[in-house]
XYZ file of C-alpha atoms in Angstrom:
534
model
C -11.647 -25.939 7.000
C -13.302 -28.073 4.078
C -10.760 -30.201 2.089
C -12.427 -28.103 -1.043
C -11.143 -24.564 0.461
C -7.784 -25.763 1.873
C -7.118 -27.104 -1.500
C -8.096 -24.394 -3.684
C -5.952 -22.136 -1.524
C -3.241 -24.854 -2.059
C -3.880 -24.901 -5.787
C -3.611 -21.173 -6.153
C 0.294 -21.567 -4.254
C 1.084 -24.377 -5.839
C 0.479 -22.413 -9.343
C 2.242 -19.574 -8.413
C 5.101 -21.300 -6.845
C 5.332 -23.435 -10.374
C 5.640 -20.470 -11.622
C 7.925 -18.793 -9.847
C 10.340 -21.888 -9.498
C 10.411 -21.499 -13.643
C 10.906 -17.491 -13.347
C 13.892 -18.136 -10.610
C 15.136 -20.595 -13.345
C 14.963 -18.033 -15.676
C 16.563 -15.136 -13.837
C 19.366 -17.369 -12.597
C 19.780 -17.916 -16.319
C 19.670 -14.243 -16.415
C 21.928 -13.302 -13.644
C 24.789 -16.007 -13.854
C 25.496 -14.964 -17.500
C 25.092 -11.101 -16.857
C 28.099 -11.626 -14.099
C 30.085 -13.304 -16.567
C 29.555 -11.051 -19.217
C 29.704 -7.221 -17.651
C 31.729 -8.314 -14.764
C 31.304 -7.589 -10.962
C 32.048 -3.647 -12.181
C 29.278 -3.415 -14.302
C 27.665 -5.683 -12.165
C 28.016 -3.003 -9.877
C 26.504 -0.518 -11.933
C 23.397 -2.706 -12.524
C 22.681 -2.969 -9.031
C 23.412 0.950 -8.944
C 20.352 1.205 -11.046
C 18.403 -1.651 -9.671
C 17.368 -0.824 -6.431
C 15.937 2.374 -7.452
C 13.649 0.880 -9.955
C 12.630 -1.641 -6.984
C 12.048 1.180 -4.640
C 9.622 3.158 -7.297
C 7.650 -0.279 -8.223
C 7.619 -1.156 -4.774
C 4.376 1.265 -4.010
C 2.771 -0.515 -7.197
C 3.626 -3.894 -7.118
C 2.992 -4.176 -3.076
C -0.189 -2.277 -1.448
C -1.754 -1.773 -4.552
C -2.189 -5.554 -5.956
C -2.660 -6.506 -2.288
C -5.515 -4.000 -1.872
C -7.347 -4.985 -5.235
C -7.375 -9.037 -4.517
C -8.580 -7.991 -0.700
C -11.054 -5.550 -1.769
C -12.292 -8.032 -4.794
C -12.915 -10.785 -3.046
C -14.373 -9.554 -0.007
C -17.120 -8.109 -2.198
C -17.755 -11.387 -4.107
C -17.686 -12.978 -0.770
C -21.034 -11.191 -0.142
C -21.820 -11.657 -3.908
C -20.640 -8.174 -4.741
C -19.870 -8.816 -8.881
C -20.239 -5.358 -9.398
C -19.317 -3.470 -6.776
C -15.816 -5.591 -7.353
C -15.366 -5.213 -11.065
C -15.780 -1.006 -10.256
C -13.076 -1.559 -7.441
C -10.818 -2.990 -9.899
C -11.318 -0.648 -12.686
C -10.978 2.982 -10.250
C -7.980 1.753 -8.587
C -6.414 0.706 -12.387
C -6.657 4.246 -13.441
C -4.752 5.538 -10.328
C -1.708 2.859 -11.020
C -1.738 4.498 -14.922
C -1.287 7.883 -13.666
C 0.999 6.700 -11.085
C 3.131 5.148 -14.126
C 2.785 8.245 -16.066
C 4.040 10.852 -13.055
C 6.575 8.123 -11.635
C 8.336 7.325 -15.063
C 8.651 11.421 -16.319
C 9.719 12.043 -13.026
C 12.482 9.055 -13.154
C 13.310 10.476 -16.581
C 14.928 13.749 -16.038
C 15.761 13.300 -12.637
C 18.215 9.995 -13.732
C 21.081 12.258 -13.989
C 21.398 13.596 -10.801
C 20.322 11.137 -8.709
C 22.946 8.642 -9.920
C 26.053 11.587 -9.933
C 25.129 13.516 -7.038
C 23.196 11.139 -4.498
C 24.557 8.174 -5.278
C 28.539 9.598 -6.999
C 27.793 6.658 -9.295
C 27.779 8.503 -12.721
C 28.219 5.429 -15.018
C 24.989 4.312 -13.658
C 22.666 6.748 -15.549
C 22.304 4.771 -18.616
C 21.421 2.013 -16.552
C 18.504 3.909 -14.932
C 17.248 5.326 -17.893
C 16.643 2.010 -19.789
C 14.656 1.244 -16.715
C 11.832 4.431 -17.534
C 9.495 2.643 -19.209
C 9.373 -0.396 -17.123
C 8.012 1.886 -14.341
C 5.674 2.922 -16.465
C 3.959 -0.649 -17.180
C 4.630 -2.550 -14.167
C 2.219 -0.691 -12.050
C -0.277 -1.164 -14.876
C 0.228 -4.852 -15.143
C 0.064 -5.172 -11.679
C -3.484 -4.150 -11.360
C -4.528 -6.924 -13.693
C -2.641 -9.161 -11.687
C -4.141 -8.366 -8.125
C -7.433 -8.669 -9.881
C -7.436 -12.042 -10.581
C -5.913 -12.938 -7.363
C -8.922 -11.817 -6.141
C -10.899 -13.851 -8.345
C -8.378 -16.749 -6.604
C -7.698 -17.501 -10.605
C -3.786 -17.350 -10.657
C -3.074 -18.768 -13.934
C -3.051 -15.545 -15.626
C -0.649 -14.167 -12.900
C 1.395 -17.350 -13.283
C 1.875 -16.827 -17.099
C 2.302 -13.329 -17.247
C 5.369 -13.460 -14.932
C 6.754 -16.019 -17.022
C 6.204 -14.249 -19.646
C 7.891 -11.201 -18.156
C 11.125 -13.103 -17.120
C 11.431 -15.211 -20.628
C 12.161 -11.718 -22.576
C 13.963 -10.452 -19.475
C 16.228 -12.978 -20.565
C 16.311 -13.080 -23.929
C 16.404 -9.281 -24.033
C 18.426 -9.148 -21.201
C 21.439 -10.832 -22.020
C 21.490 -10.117 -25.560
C 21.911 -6.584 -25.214
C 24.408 -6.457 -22.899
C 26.678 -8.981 -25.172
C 25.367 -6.179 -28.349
C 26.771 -3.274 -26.019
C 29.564 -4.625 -23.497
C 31.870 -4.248 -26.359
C 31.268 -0.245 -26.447
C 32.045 0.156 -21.947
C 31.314 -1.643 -19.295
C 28.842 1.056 -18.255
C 26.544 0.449 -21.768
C 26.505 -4.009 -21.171
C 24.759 -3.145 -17.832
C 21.965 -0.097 -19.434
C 21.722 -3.770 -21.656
C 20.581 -6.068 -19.125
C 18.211 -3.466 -17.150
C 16.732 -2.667 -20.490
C 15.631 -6.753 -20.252
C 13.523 -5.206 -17.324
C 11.546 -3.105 -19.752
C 11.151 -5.783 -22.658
C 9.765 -7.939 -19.619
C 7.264 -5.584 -18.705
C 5.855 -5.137 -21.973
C 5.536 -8.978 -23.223
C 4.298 -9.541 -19.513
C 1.449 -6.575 -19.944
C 0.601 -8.069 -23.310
C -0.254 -11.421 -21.705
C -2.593 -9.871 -19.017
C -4.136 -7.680 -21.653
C -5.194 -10.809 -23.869
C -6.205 -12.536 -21.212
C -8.508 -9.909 -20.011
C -10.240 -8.956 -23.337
C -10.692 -12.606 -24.255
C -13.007 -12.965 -21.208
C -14.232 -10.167 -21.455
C -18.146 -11.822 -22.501
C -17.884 -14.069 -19.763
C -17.105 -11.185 -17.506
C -20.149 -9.325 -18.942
C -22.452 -12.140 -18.145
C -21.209 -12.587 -14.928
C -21.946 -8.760 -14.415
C -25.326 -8.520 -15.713
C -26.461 -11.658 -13.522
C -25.649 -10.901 -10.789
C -27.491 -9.261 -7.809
C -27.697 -5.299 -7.607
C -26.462 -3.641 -4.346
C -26.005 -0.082 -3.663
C -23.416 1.933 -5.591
C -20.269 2.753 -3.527
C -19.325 6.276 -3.338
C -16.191 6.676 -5.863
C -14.797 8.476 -2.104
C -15.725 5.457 0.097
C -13.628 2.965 -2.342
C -10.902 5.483 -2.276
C -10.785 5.283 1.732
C -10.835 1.978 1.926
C -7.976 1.634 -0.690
C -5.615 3.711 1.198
C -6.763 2.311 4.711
C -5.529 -0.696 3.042
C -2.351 -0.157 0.518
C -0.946 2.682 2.317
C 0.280 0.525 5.153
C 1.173 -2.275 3.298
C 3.283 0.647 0.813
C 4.733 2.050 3.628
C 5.753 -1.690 4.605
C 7.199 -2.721 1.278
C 8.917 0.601 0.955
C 10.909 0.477 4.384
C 13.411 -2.559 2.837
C 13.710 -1.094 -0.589
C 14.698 2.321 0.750
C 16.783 0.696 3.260
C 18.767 -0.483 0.725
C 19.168 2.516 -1.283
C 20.498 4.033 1.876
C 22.553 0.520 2.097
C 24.016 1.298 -1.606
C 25.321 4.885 -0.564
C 26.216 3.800 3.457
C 27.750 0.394 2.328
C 30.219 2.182 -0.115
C 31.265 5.213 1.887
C 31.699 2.803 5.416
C 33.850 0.201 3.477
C 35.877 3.261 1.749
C 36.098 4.759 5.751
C 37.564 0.968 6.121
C 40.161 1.740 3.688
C 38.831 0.195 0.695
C 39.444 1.875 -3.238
C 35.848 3.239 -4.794
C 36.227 0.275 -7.181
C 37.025 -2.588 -4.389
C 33.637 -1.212 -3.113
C 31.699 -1.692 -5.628
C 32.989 -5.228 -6.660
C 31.915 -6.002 -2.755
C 28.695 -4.304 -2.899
C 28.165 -6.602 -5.844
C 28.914 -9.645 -4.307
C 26.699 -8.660 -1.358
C 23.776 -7.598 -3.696
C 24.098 -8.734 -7.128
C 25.259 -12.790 -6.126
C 24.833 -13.416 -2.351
C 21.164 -11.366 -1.779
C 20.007 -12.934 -5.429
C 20.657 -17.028 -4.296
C 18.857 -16.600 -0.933
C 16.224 -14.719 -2.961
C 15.379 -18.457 -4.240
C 13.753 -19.836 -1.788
C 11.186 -17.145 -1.739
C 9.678 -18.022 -5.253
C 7.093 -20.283 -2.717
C 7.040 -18.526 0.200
C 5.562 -15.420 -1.831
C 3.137 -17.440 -3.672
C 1.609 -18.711 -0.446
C 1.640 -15.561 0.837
C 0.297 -14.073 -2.127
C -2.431 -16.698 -2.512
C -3.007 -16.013 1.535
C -4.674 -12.656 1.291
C -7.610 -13.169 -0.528
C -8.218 -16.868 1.507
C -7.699 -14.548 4.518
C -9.771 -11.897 3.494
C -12.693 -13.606 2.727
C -12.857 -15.998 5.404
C -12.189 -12.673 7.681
C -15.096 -10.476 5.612
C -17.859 -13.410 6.750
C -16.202 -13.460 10.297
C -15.055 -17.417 9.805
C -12.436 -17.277 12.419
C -11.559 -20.875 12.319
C -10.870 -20.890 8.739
C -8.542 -17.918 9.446
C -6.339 -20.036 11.590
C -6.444 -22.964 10.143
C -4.997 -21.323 6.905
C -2.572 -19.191 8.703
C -1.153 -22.315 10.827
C -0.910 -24.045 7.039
C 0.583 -20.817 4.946
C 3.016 -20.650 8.056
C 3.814 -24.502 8.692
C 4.538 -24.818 4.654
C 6.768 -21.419 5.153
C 9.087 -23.247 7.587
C 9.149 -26.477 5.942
C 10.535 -24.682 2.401
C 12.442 -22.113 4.327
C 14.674 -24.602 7.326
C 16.362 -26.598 4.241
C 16.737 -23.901 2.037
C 18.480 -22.229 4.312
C 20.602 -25.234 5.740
C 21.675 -26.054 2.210
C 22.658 -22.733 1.519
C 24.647 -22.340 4.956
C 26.327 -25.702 4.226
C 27.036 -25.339 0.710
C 27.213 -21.798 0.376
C 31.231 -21.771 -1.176
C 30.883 -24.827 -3.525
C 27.410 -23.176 -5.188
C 29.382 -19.852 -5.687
C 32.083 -21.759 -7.312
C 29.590 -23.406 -9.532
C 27.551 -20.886 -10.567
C 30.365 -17.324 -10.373
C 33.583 -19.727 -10.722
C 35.202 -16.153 -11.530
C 34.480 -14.945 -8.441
C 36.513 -15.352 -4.954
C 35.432 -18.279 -2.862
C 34.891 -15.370 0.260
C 31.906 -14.327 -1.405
C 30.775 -17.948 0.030
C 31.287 -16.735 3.400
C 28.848 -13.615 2.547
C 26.345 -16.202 1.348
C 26.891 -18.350 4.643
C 25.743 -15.843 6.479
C 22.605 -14.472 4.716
C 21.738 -18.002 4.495
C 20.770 -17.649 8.123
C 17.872 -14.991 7.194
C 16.076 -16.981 4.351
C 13.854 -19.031 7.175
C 12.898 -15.815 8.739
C 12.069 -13.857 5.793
C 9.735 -16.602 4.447
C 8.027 -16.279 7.875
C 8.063 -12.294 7.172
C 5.788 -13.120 4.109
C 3.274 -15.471 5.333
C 2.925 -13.962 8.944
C 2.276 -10.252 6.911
C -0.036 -11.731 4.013
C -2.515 -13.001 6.994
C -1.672 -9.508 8.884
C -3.078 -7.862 5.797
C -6.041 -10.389 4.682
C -7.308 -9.505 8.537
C -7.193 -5.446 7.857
C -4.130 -5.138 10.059
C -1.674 -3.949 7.300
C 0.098 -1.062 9.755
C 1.202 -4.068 12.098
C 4.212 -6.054 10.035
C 4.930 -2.319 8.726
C 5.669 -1.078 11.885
C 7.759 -4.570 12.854
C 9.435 -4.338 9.608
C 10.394 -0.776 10.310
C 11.584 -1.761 13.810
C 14.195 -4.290 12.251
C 15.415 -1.944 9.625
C 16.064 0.431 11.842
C 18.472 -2.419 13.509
C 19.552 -3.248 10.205
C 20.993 0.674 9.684
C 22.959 1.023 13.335
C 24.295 -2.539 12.402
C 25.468 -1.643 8.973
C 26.567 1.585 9.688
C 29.020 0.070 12.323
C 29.765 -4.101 11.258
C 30.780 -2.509 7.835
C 33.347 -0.287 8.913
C 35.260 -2.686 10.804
C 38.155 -4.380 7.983
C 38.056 -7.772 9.244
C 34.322 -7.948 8.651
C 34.237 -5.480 5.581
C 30.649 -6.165 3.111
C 29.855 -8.898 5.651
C 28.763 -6.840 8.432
C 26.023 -5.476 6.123
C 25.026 -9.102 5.524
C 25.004 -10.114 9.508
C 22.837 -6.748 9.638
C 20.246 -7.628 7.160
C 19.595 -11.068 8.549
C 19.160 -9.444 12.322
C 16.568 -7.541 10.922
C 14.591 -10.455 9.245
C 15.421 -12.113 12.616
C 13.843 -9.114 14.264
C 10.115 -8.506 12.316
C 9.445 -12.018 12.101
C 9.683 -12.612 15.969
C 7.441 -9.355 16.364
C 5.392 -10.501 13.507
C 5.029 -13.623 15.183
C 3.569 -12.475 18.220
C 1.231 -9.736 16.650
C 0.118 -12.694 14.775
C -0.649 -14.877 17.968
C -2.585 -11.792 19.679
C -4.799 -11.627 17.437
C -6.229 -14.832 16.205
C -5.567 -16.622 19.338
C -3.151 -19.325 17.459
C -1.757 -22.215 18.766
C 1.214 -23.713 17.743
C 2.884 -27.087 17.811
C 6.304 -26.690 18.896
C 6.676 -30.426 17.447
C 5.116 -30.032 14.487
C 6.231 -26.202 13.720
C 9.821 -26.555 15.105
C 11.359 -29.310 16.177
C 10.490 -31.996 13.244
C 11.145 -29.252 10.300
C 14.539 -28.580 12.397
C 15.403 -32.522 12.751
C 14.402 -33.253 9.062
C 16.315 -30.149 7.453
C 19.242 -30.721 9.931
C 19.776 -34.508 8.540
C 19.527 -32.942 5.266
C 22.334 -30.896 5.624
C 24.711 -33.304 7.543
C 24.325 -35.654 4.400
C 24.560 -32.918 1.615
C 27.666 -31.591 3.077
C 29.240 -35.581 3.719
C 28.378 -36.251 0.243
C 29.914 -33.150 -1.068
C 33.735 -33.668 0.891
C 33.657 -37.153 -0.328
C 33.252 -36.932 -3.929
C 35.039 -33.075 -4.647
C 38.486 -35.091 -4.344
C 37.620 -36.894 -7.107
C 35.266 -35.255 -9.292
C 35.574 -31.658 -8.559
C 33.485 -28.703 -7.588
C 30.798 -28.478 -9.901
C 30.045 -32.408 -10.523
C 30.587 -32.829 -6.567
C 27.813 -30.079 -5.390
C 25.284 -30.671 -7.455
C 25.232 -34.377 -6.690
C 25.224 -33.132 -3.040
C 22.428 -30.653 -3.752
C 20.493 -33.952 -5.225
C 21.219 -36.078 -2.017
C 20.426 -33.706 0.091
C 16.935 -32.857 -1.599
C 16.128 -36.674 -1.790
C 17.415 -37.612 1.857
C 15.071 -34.410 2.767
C 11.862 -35.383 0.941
C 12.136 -39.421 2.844
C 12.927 -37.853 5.733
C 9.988 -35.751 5.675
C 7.714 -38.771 5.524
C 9.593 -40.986 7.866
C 9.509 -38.399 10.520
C 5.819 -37.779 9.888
C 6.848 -34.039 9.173
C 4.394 -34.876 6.464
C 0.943 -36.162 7.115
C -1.338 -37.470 4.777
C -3.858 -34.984 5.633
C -1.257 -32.536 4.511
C -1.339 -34.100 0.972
C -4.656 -34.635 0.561
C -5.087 -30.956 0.292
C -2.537 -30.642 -2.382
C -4.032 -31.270 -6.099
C -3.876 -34.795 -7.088
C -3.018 -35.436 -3.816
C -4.780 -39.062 -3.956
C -2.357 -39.823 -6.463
C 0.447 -38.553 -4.853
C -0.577 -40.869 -1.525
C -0.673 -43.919 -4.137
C 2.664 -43.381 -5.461
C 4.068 -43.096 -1.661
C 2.373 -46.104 -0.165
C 3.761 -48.174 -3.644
C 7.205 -46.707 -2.134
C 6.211 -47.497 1.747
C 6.462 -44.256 2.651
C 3.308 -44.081 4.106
C-alpha cells in the first residue's frame, strides 16, 4: 500500500477517534452527573427508555451510513461524481420518511410499550422526549455517511461533537430543572439532551453542506458523464447492502431490549424486589456497559474510516491493498483494545469508586467482568467494517446473530442463579463478543487469504498490555493507603498509560513504519529518537 493511502486512511481514524475521545469526554461528563443527580432509580428509567431509541436509530445510523460511504466512493473510484451525488441524495429522502413514519409511530405507541411490554410505566416520559431525536438522527446520518465516502471526516467529526456538547448541556440541566418534580421527570430531562443533540448536530451538517455547495456544483459539472442509473438499480444495490448490515446492528440492540424485560423478571424469579432490579439493571447498563463502551470511541472510527478504504480498493479489484488495510484496522484494534481492557479488569472497583462513589463497590465486580469483552468487541468492529467494504455484509450478521443467541440461553439461566444475580447477564454478553469475533475472524481469513503474525498480532500486544496492568495495579495498592481512592487510581491510570506507551516501543510492538503512516508522523519519530525510544 502507498505511504499516501495508508495515511489518509490513518488520518480519517485518527480524526474520528479525536473526536470521539472528546464526545466520550463529554458523555462521561454527561453520565457521571446524571447518576448522581436522578439516582440509580431514575437511572433505571433512563435506560428503560434508552435502548428503545437505540434499537429504532440502529436501522439509520448502521446500514444506511455504511451503504452511502460504500456506494459513494466506489463510484468516484471509477470517477462516478454524478452517479454518487444521485446515490446520496435518493437514499437521503428514504432516511426522511423513515424519520417521519418511525417517530409518529414511537409517538403514540410510547404508552404501551413502556406499561405493557416492558411493566415500566414511569418510563413513558422518558421515551417521549426521545420522538424527535428519531426523527433527525436518521437525517443527519445521511450527511454523515456521505462524506465518509468522500473520506472527508471533519464534518462527521464536528457534528458529533456538536451533538454530545448540547447533550450535555441540555442534558443535565433539565434533569436538575425537573428532578425536583419525581424521579421519573429528571430522567424524561436527560433523554430530552438526546433530542437537543440531534438538532445542534443536524445544524452543523446542514451548514457544512450548503456552504460547499459551489464547490460541489463545479465538481459536478466537470466531471465525466456516464450512463444514468435506474432509480430501481440504486435501490437494489442499497438494500443488497444496508439490509444485512441493519439486520446486523439490530440483533444486539434488540437483544438487549429482550435483556431489559428477561434481566428483570430472571433476577425477580431469583428473589429480588422490582426496585432491587432495576437499581441492578442499572449498574449493569447504565455504569458497567457505559465504561467499557470507552474504548470503542477508536475502534469505531477505524472501522468507520475502513469501509470506504475497503470499498474502493475492493471496487478496482486491488486485493493487496485490501489486506494490507485490514491487517492494519485489525492490528491497531488489538493494540487499543488488550490495555483497555486489562486496565479496566485490574482497576475496575477503584474507577467505580471514583467516578459513582455512591454506588456499591460490587458493581466493580460487574465491570471486571465485561472488561473481558472490550478486546473482542473492538475486533467485532474492524473484522465487520472490512466484511462490509468487500460486499459481504450478511457474514458478521449471521456471526453476530450466532453469539446473541448464546448471549440469551446464558442470560436466561446465569441470571437466575442468586449468587451470580446481574452478573450472569454480564458473563453472557462478553461470551457472545467472544463468540462473533472468533467466527468473524475466520470468515475474514477465508476470504482474503490473510496472514497473521501471531508475534506481532498476539503475543507482543499481550506482553506489552500485561506489564501495563501489573504496574497500574502495584502503583494503585501502594499509594491508596495513603492518599485514597480517587488520588491513588488516577495516578495508577497515568502509570499505567505511560509504562504502556515505552513499552510499546521497547518491545518493538511499535515500528517506525507504523508511525510513518500516522500524520506528522516524521515529527513524531523525531521526538522519540530525542527520547531513545527508537
Amino acid at each position: 500500500m502507498s505511504e499516501e493511502k495508508k495515511s489518509t486512511f490513518l488520518k480519517g481514524a485518527v480524526i474520528l477517534g479525536l473526536a470521539g475521545v472528546v464526545v466520550k469526554i463529554l458523555g462521561a461528563a454527561f453520565r457521571i452527573p446524571i447518576t448522581w443527580i436522578i439516582t440509580s432509580e431514575g437511572l433505571g428509567y433512563y435506560q428503560t427508555a434508552y435502548p428503545i431509541y437505540v434499537l429504532l436509530i440502529s436501522i439509520a445510523t448502521s446500514g444506511f451510513p455504511v451503504a452511502i460511504s460504500k456506494m459513494v466512493s466506489a463510484r468516484r473510484a471509477h470517477g462516478d461524481v454524478r452517479g454518487a451525488d444521485r446515490v446520496f441524495r435518493i437514499i437521503f429522502v428514504i432516511l426522511l420518511a423513515m424519520g417521519v413514519i418511525t417517530s409518529t409511530v414511537m409517538l403514540f405507541g410510547a404508552k404501551y410499550i413502556v406499561t405493557v411490554m416492558l411493566q415500566n410505566p414511569k418510563a413513558y416520559l422518558a421515551l417521549v422526549m426521545l420522538v424527535p431525536a428519531i426523527l433527525l438522527v436518521p437525517v443527519m446520518a445521511a450527511f454523515r455517511g456521505y462524506f465518509q465516502g468522500l473520506n472527508n471526516m471533519n464534518p462527521s467529526a464536528i457534528s458529533q461533537i456538536s451533538e454530545q456538547f448540547a447533550r450535555v448541556i441540555f442534558g443535565v440541566g433539565l434533569a436538575i430543572l425537573f428532578v425536583p418534580k419525581g424521579l421519573e421527570y429528571g430522567a424524561a430531562g436527560a433523554t430530552f439532551g438526546a433530542t437537543a443533540g440531534a438538532i445542534c448536530g443536524l445544524s452543523v451538517m446542514l451548514y457544512i453542506y450548503y456552504k460547499n455547495k459551489k464547490t460541489r456544483q463545479l465538481e459536478l459539472e466537470s466531471s465525466p458523464v456516464f450512463p444514468r442509473e435506474k432509480t430501481s438499480d440504486i435501490l437494489r444495490e442499497l438494500i443488497t447492502i444496508a439490509l444485512p448490515i441493519i439486520i446486523g446492528a439490530l440483533v444486539m440492540p434488540t437483544m438487549n431490549t429482550i435483556d431489559l424485560a428477561l434481566v428483570m423478571r430472571r433476577l425477580v424469579s431469583a428473589g429480588f424486589t422490582h426496585a432491587e432490579a432495576n437499581t441492578m439493571y442499572a449498574q449493569l447498563t447504565g455504569i458497567a456497559a457505559t465504561l467499557i463502551n470507552l474504548p470503542q470511541v477508536i475502534t469505531s472510527a477505524i472501522a468507520i474510516s475502513l469501509v470506504p478504504v475497503i470499498s474502493s480498493a475492493y471496487a478496482v479489484n486491488d486485493i493487496k491493498r485490501t489486506r494490507e488495510n485490514t491487517n492494519l484496522a485489525i492490528r491497531v484494534s488489538l493494540l487499543i483494545g488488550l490495555p483497555c481492557a486489562v486496565g479496566l479488569f485490574v482497576l475496575a472497583t477503584p474507577i467505580i469508586g471514583l467516578l459513582y462513589p455512591n454506588e456499591p463497590a460490587s458493581v466493580g465486580g460487574i465491570l471486571a467482568i465485561m472488561a473481558i469483552g472490550v478486546v473482542f468487541l473492538s475486533l467485532i468492529q474492524s473484522f465487520t467494517s472490512v466484511l462490509q467494504g468487500m460486499g459481504k455484509a450478511h457474514i458478521p450478521v449471521f456471526n453476530l446473530f450466532v453469539g446473541a443467541a448464546v448471549k440469551f440461553v446464558l442470560t436466561y439461566v446465569l441470571t437466575a442463579l442468586p449468587s451470580l444475580n446481574v452478573k450472569g447477564a454480564a458473563i453472557s454478553t462478553v461470551v457472545a463478543y467472544v463468540v462473533a469475533a472468533v467466527l468473524d475472524y475466520f470468515s475474514v481469513k477465508k476470504y482474503l487469504g490473510l496472514k497473521f503474525s501471531v508475534n506481532d498480532f498476539l503475543f507482543r500486544p499481550l506482553i506489552t498490555a500485561g506489564i501495563m496492568g501489573i504496574i497500574a495495579r502495584v502503583t494503585y495498592v501502594i499509594i491508596v493507603p495513603f492518599a485514597g481512592n480517587s488520588i491513588s487510581t488516577l495516578l495508577a491510570v497515568a502509570v499505567g498509560g505511560v509504562v504502556y506507551v515505552v513499552t510499546l516501543f521497547l518491545t518493538k510492538t511499535i515500528t517506525r513504519e507504523d508511525l510513518q503512516s500516522l500524520p506528522k508522523g516524521k515529527n513524531i519519530i523525531g521526538k522519540l529518537e530525542k527520547m531513545k525510544l527508537m
